[in-house]
mmCIF file of N, CA and C in Angstrom:
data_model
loop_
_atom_site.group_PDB
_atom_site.id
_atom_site.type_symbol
_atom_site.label_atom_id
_atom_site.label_comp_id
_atom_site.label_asym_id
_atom_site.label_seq_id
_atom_site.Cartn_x
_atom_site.Cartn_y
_atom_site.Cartn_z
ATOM 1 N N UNK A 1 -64.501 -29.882 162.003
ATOM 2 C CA UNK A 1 -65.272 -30.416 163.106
ATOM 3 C C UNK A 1 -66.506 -29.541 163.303
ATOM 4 N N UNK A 2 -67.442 -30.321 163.633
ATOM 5 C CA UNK A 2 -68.853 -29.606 163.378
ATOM 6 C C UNK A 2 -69.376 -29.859 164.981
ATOM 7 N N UNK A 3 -69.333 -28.777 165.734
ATOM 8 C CA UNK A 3 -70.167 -28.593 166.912
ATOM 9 C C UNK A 3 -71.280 -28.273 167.159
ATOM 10 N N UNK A 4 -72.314 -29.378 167.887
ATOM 11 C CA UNK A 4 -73.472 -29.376 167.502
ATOM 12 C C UNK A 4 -74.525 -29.037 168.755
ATOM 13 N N UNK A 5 -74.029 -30.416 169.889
ATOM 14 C CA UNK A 5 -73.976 -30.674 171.106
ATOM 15 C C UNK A 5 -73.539 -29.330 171.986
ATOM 16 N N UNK A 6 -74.730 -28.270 172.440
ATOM 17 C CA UNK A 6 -74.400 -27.462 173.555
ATOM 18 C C UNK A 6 -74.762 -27.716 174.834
ATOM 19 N N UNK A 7 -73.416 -27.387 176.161
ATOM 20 C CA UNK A 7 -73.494 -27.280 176.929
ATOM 21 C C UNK A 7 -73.542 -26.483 177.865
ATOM 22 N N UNK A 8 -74.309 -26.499 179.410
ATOM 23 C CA UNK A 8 -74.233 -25.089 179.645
ATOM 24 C C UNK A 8 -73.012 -24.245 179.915
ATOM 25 N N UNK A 9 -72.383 -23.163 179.470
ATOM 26 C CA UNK A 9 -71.248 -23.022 179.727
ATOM 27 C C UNK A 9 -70.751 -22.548 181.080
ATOM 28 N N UNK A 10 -70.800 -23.196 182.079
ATOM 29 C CA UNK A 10 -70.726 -23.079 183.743
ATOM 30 C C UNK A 10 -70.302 -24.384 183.965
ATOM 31 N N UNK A 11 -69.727 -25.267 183.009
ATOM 32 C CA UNK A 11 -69.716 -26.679 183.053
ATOM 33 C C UNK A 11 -68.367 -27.301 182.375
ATOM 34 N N UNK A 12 -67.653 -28.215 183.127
ATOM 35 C CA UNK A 12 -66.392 -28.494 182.259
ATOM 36 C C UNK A 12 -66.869 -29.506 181.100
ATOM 37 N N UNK A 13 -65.850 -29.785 180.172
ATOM 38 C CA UNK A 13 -65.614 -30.568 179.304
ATOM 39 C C UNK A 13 -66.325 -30.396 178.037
ATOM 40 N N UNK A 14 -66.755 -29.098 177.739
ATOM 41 C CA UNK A 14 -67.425 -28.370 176.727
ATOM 42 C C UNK A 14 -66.623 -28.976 175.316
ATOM 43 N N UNK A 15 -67.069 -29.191 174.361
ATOM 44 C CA UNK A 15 -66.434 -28.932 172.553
ATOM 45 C C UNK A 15 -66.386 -27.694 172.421
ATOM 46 N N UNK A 16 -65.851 -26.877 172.074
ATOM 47 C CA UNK A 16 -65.854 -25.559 171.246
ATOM 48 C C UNK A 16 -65.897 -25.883 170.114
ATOM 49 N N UNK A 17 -66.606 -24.362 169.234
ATOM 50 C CA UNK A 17 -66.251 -24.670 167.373
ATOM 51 C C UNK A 17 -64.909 -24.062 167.394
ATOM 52 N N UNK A 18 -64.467 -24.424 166.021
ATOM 53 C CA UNK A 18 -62.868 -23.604 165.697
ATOM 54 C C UNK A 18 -63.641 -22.420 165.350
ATOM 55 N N UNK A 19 -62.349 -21.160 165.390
ATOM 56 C CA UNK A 19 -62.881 -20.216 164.548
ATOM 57 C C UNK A 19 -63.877 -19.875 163.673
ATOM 58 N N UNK A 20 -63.418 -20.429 162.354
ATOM 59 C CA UNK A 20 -63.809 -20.246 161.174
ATOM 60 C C UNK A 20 -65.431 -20.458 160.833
ATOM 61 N N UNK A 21 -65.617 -21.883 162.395
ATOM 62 C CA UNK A 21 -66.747 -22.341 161.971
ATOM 63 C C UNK A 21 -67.475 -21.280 163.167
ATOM 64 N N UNK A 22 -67.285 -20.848 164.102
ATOM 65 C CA UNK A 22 -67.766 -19.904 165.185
ATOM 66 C C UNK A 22 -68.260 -18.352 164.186
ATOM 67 N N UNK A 23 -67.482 -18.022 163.379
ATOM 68 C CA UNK A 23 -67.770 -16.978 162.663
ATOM 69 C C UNK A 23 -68.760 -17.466 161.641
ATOM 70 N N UNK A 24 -68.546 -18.564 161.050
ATOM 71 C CA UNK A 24 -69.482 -18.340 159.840
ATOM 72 C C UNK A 24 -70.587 -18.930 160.252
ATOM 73 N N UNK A 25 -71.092 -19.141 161.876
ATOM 74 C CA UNK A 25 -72.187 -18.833 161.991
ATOM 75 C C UNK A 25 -73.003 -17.476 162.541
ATOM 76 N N UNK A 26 -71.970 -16.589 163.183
ATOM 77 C CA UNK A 26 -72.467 -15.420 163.168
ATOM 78 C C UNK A 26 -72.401 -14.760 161.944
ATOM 79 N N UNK A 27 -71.641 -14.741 161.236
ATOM 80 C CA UNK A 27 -71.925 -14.331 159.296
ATOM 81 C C UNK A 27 -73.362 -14.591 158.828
ATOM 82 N N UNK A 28 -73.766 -15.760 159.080
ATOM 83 C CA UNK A 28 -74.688 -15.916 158.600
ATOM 84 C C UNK A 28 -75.963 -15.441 159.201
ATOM 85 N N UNK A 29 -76.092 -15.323 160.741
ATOM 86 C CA UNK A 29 -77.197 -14.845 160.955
ATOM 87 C C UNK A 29 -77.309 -13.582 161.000
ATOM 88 N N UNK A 30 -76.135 -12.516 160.668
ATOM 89 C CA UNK A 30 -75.977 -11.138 160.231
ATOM 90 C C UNK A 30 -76.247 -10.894 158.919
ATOM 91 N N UNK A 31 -76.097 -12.114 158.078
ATOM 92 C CA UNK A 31 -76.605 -12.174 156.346
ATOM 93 C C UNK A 31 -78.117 -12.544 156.337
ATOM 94 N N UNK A 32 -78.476 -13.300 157.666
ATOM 95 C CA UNK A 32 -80.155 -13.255 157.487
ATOM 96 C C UNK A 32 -80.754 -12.359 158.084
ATOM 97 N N UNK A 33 -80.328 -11.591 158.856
ATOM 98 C CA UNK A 33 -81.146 -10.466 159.613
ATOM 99 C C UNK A 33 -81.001 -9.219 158.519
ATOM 100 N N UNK A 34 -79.974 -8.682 157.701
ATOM 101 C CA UNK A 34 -79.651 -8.071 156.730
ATOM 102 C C UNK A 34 -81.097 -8.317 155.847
ATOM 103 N N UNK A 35 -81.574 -9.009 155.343
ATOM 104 C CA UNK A 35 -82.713 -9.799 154.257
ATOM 105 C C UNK A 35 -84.200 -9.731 154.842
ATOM 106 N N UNK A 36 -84.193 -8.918 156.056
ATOM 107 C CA UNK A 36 -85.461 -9.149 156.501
ATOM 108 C C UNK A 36 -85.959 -7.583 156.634
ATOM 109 N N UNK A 37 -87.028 -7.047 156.240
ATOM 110 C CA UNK A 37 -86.920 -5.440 156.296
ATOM 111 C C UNK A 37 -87.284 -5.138 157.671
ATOM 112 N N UNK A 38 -87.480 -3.533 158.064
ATOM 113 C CA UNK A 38 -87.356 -3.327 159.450
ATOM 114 C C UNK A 38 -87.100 -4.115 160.583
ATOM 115 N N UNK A 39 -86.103 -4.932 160.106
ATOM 116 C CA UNK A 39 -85.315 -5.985 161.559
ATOM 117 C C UNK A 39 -84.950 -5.671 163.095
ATOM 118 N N UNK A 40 -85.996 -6.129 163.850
ATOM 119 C CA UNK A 40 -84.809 -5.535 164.997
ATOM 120 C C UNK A 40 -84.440 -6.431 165.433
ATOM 121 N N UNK A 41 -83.623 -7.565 165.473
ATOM 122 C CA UNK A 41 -82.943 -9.030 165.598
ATOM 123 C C UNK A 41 -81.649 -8.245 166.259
ATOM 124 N N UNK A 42 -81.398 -8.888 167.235
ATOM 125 C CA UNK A 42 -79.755 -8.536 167.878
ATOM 126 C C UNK A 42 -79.434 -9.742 167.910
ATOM 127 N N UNK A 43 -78.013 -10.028 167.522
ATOM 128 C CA UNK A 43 -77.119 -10.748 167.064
ATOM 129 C C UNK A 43 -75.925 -10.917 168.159
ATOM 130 N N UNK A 44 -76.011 -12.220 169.040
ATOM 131 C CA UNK A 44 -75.380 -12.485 169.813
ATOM 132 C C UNK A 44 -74.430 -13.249 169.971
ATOM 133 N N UNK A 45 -73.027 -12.774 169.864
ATOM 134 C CA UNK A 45 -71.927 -14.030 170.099
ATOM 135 C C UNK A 45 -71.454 -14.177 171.220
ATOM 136 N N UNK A 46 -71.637 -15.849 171.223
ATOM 137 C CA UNK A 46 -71.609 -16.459 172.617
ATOM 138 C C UNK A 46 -69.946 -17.429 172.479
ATOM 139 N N UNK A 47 -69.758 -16.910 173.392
ATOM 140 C CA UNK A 47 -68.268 -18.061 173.234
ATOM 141 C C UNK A 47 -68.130 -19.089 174.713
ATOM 142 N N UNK A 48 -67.876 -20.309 174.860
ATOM 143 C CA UNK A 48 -67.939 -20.211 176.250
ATOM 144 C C UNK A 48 -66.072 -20.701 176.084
ATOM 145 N N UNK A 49 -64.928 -20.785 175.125
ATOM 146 C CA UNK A 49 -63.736 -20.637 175.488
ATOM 147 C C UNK A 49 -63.183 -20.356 176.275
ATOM 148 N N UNK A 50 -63.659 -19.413 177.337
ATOM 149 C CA UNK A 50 -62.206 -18.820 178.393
ATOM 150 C C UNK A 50 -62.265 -20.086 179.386
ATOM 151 N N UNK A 51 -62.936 -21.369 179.747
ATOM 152 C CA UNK A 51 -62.433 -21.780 180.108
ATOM 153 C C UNK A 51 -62.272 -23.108 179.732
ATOM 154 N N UNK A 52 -62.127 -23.540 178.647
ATOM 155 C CA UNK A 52 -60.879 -24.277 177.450
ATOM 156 C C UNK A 52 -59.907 -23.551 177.269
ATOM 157 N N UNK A 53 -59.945 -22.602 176.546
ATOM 158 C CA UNK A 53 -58.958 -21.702 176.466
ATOM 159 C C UNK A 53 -58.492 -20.663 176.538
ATOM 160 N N UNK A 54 -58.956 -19.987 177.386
ATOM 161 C CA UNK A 54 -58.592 -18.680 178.406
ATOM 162 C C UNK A 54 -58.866 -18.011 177.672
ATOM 163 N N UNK A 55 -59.080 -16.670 178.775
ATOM 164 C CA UNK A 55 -59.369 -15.374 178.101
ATOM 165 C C UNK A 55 -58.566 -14.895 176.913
ATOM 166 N N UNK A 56 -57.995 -14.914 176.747
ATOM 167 C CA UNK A 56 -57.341 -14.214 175.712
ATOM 168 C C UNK A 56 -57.978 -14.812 174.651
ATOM 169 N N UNK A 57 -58.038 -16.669 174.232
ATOM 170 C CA UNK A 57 -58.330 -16.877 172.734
ATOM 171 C C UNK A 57 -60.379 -16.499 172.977
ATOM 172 N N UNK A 58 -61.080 -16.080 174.103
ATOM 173 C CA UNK A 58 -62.274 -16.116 174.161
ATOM 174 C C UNK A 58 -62.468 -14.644 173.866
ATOM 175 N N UNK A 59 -61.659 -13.942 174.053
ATOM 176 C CA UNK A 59 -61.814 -12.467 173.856
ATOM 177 C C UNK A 59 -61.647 -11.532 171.960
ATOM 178 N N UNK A 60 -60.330 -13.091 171.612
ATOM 179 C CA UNK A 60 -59.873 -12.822 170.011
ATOM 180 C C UNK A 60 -61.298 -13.084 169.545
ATOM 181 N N UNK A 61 -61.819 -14.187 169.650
ATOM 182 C CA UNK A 61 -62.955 -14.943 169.083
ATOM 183 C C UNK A 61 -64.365 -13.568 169.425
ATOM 184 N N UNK A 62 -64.797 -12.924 170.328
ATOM 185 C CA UNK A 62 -65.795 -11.979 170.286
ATOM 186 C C UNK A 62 -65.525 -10.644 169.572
ATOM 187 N N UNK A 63 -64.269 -10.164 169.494
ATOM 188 C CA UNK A 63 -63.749 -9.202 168.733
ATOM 189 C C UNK A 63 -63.968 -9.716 167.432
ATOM 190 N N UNK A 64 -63.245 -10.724 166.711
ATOM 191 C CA UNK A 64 -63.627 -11.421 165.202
ATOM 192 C C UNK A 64 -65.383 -11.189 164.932
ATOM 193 N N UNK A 65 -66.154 -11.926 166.456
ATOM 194 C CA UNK A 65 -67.806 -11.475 166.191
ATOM 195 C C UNK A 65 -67.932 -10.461 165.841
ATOM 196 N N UNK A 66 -67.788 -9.685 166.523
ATOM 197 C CA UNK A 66 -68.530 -8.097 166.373
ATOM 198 C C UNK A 66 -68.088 -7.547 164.621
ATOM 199 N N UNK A 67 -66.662 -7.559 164.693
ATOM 200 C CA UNK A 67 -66.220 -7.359 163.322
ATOM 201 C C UNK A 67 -66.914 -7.996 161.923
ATOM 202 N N UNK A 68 -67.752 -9.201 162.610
ATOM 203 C CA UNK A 68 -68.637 -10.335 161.607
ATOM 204 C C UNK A 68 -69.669 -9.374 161.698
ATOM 205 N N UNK A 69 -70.139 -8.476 162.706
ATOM 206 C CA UNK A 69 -71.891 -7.656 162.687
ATOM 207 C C UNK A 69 -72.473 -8.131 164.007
ATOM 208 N N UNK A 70 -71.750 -9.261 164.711
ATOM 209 C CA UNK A 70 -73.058 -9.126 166.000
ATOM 210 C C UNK A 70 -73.037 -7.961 166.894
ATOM 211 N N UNK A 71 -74.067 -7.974 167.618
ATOM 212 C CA UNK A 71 -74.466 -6.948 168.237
ATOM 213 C C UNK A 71 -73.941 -6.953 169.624
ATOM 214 N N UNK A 72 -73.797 -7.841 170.299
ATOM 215 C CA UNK A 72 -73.889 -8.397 171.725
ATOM 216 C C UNK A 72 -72.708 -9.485 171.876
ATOM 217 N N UNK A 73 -71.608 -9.153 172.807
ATOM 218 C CA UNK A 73 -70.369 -10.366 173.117
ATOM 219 C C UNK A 73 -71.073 -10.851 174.017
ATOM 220 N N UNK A 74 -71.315 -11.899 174.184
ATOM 221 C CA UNK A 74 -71.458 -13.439 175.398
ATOM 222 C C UNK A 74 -70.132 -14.026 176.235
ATOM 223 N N UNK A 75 -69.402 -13.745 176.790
ATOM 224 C CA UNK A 75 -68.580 -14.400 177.198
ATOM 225 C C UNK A 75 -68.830 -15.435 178.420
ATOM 226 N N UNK A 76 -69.602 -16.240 177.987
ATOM 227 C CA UNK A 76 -70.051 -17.305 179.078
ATOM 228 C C UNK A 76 -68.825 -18.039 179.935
ATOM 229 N N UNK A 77 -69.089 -18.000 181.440
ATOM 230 C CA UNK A 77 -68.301 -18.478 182.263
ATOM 231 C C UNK A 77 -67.230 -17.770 183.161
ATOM 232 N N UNK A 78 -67.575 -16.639 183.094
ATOM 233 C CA UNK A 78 -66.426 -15.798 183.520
ATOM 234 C C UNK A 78 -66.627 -16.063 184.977
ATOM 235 N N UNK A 79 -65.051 -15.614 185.707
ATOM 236 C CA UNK A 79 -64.801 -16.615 187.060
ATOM 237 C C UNK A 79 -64.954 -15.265 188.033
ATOM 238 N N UNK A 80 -64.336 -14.143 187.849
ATOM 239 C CA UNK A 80 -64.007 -12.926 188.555
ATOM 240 C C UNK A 80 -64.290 -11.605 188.043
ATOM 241 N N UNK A 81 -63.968 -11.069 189.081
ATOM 242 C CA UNK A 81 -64.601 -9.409 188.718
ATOM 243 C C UNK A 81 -63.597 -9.057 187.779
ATOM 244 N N UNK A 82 -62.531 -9.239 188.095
ATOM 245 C CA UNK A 82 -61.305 -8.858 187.093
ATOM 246 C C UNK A 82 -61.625 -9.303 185.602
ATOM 247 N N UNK A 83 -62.171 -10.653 185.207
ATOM 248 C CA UNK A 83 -62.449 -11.277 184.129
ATOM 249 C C UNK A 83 -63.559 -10.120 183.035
ATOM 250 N N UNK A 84 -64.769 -9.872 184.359
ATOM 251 C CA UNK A 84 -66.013 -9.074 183.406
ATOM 252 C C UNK A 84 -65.270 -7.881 183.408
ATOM 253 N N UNK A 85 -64.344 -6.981 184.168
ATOM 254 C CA UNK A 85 -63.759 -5.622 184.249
ATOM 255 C C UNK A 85 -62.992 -5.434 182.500
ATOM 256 N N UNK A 86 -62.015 -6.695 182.219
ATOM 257 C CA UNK A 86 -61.399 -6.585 181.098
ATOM 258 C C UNK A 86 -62.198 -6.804 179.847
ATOM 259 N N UNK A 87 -63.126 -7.434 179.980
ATOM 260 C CA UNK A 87 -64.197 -7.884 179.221
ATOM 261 C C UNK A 87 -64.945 -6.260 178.516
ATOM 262 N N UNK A 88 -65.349 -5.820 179.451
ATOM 263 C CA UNK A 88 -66.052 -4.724 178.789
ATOM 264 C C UNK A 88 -64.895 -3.492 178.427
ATOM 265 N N UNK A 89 -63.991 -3.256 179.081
ATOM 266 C CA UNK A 89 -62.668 -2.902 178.637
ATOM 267 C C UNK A 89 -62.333 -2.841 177.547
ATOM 268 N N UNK A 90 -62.084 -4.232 176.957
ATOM 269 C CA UNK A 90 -61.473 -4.941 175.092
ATOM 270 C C UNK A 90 -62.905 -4.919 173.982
ATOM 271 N N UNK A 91 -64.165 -5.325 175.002
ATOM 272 C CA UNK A 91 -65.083 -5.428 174.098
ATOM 273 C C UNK A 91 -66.137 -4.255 174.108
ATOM 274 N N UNK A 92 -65.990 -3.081 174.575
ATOM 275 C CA UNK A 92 -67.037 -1.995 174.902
ATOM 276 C C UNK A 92 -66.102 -0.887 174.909
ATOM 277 N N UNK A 93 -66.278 -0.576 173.167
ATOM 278 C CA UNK A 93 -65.569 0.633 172.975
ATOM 279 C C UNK A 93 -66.553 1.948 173.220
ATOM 280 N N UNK A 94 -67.715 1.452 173.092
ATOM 281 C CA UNK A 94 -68.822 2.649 173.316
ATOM 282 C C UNK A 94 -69.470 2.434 174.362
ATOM 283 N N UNK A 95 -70.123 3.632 175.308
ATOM 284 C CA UNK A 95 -70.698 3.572 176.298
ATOM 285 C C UNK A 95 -72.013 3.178 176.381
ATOM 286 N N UNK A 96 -72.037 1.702 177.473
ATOM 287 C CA UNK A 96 -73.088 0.759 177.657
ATOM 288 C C UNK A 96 -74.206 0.832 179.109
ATOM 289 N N UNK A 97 -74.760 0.482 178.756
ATOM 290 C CA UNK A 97 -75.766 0.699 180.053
ATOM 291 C C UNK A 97 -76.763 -0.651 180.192
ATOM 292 N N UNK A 98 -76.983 -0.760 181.651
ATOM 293 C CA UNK A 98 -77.869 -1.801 181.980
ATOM 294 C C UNK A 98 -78.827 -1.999 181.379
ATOM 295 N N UNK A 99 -79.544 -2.854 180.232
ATOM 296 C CA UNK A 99 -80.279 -2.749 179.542
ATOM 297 C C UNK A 99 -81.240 -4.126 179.574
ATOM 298 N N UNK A 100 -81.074 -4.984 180.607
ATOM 299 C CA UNK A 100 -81.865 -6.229 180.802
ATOM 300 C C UNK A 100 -81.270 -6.978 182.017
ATOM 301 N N UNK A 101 -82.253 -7.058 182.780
ATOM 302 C CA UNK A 101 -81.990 -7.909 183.435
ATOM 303 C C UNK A 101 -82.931 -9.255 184.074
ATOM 304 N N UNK A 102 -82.735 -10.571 184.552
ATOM 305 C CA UNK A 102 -84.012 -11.163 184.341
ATOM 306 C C UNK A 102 -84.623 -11.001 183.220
ATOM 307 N N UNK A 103 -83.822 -11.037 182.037
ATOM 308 C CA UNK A 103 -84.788 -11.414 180.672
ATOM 309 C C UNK A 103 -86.054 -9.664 180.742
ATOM 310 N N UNK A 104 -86.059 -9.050 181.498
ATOM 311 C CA UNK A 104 -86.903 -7.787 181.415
ATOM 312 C C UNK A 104 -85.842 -7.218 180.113
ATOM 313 N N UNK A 105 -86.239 -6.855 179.034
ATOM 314 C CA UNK A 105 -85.612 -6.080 177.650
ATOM 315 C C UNK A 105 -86.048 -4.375 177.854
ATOM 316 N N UNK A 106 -85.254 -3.507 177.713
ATOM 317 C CA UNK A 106 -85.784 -2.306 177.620
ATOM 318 C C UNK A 106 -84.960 -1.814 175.832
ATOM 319 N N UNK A 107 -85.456 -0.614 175.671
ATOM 320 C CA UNK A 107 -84.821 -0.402 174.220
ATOM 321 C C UNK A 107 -83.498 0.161 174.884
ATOM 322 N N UNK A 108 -82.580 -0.056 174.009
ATOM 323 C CA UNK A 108 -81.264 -0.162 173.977
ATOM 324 C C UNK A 108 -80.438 0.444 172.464
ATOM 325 N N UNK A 109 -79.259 1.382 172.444
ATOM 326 C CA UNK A 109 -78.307 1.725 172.042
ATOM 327 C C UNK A 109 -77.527 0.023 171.463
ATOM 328 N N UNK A 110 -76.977 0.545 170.665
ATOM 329 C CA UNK A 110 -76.023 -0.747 170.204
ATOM 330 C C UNK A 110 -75.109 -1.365 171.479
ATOM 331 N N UNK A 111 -75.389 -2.180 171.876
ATOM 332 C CA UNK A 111 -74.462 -3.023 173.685
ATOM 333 C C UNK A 111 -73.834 -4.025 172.777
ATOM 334 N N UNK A 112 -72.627 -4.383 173.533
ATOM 335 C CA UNK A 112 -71.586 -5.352 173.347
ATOM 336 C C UNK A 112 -71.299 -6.154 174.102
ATOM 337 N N UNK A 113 -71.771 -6.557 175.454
ATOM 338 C CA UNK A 113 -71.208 -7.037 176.621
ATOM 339 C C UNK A 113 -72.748 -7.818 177.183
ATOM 340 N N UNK A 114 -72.620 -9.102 177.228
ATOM 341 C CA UNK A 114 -73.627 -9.719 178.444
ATOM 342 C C UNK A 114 -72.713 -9.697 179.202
ATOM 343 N N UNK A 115 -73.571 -10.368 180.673
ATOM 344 C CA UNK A 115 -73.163 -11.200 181.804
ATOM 345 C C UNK A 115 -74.065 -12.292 182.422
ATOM 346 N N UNK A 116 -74.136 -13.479 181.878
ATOM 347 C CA UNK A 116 -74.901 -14.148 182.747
ATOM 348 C C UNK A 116 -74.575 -14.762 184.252
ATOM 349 N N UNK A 117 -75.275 -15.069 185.040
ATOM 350 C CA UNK A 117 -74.956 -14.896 186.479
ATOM 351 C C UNK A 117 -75.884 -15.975 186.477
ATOM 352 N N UNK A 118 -75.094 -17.521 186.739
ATOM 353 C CA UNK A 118 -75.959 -18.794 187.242
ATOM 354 C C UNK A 118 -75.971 -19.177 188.374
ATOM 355 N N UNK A 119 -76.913 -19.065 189.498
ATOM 356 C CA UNK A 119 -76.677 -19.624 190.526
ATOM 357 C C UNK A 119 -75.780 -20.796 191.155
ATOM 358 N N UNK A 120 -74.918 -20.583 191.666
ATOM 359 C CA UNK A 120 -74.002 -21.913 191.681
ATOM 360 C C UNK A 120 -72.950 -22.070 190.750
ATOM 361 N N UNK A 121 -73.098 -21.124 189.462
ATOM 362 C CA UNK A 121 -72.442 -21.467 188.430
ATOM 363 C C UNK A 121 -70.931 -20.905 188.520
ATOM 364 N N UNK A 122 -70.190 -20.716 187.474
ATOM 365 C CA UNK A 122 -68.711 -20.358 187.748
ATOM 366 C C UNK A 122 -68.111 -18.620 187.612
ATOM 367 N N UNK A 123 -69.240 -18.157 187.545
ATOM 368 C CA UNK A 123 -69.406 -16.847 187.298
ATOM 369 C C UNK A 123 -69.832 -16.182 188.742
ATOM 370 N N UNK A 124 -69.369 -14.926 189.748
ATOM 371 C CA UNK A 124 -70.114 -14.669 190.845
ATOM 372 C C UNK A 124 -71.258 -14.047 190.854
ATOM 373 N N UNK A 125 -71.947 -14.350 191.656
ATOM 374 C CA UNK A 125 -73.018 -13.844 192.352
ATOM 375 C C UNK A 125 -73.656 -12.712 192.179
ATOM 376 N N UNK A 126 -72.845 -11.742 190.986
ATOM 377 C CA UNK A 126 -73.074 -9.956 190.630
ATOM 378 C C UNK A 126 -74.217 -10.045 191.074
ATOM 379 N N UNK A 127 -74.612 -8.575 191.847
ATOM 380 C CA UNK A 127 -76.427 -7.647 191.635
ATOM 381 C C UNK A 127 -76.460 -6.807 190.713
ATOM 382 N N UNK A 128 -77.801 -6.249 190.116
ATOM 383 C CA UNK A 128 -77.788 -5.475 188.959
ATOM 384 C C UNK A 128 -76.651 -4.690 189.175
ATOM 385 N N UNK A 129 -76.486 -3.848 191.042
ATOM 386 C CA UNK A 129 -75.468 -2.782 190.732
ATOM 387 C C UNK A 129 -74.143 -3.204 190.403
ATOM 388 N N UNK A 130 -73.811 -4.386 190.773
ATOM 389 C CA UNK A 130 -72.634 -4.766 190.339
ATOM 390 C C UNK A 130 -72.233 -5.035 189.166
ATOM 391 N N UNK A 131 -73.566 -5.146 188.119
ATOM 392 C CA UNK A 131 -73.271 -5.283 186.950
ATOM 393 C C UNK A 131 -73.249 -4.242 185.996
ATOM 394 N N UNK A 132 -74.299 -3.122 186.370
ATOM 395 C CA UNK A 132 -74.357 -1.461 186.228
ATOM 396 C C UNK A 132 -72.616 -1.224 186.159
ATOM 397 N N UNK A 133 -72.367 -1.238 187.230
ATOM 398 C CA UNK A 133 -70.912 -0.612 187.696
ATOM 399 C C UNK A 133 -69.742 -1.224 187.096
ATOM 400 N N UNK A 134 -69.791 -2.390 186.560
ATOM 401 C CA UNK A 134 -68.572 -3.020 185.734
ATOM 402 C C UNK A 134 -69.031 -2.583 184.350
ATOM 403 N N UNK A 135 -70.167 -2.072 183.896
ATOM 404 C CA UNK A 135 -70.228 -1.230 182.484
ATOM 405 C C UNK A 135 -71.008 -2.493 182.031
ATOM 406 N N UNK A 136 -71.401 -3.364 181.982
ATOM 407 C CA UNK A 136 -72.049 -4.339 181.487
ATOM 408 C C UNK A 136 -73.366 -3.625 180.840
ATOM 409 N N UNK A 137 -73.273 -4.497 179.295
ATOM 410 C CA UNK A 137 -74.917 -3.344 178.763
ATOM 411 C C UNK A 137 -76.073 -4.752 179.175
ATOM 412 N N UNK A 138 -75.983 -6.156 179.211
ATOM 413 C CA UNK A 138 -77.329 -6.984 179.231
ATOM 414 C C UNK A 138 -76.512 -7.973 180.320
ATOM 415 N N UNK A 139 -78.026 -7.979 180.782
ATOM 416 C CA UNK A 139 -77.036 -9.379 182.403
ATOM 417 C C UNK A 139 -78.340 -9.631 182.166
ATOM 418 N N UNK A 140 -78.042 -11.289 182.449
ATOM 419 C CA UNK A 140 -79.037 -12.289 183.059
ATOM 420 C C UNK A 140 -78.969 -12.846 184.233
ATOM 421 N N UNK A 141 -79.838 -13.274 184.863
ATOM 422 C CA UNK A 141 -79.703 -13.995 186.344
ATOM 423 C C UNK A 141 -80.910 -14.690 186.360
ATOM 424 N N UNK A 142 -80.277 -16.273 186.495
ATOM 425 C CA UNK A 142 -81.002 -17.531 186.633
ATOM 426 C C UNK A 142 -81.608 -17.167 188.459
ATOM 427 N N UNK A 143 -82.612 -17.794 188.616
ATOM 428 C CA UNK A 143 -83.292 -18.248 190.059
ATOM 429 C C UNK A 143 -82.738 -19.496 190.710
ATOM 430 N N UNK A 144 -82.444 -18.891 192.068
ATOM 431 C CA UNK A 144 -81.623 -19.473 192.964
ATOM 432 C C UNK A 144 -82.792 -21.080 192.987
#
């Protein structure tokens, strides 16, 4: 099954890819950033699974990423503080730091962890410090 159709992930009734096909598209854009000389491309896996299928198979699936070469876990949709707490926990073996917020980029250490924060969306309300303080290395925040 070939998933093509994205939705925002703050939204029910999403398709997910399977595995195999979720990885071998981060494979591949770690095999094209590899081919390009002085690259600075960060490589982002986005899953929005945890709520199809809960944290646990959304957490297997960003661990498999990183192990593929991306740079950055996405775990789109997260509901609670508890959710982003375990998140950077399983996926942030090295120490991360606030490194974007509002799309502002500063240079950055290798990060593993977004947080996007949609107004309204299914994720809370975090402020930078709240996202500082759960260890999060890149947060976004849409306008109310």
């Amino acid at each position: 099954m070939l998933v093509q159709s994205k939705r925002c992930g703050h939204l029910l009734g999403k398709q997910i890819a399977p595995v195999p096909e979720f990885l071998a598209r981060i494979r591949a854009a770690v095999a094209a950033r590899a081919k390009l000389p002085d690259c600075d491309i960060v490589v982002i896996a986005r899953t929005d699974a945890a709520q199809s299928y809960g944290m646990d198979e959304a957490l297997k699936r960003l661990k498999l990423a990183i192990e593929a070469g991306a740079d950055v876990a996405f775990l789109e949709g997260v509901r609670t503080r508890e959710e982003v707490e375990r998140t950077v926990k399983e996926l942030a073996p090295t120490p991360v730091r606030l490194a974007a917020f509002h799309l502002c980029m500063v240079t950055i250490q290798k990060v593993q962890v977004l947080l996007n924060v949609v107004h309204g969306g299914s994720t809370p309300d975090f402020t930078v410090e709240d996202a500082k303080a759960l260890g999060v290395g890149i947060a976004s925040k849409s306008n109310p």
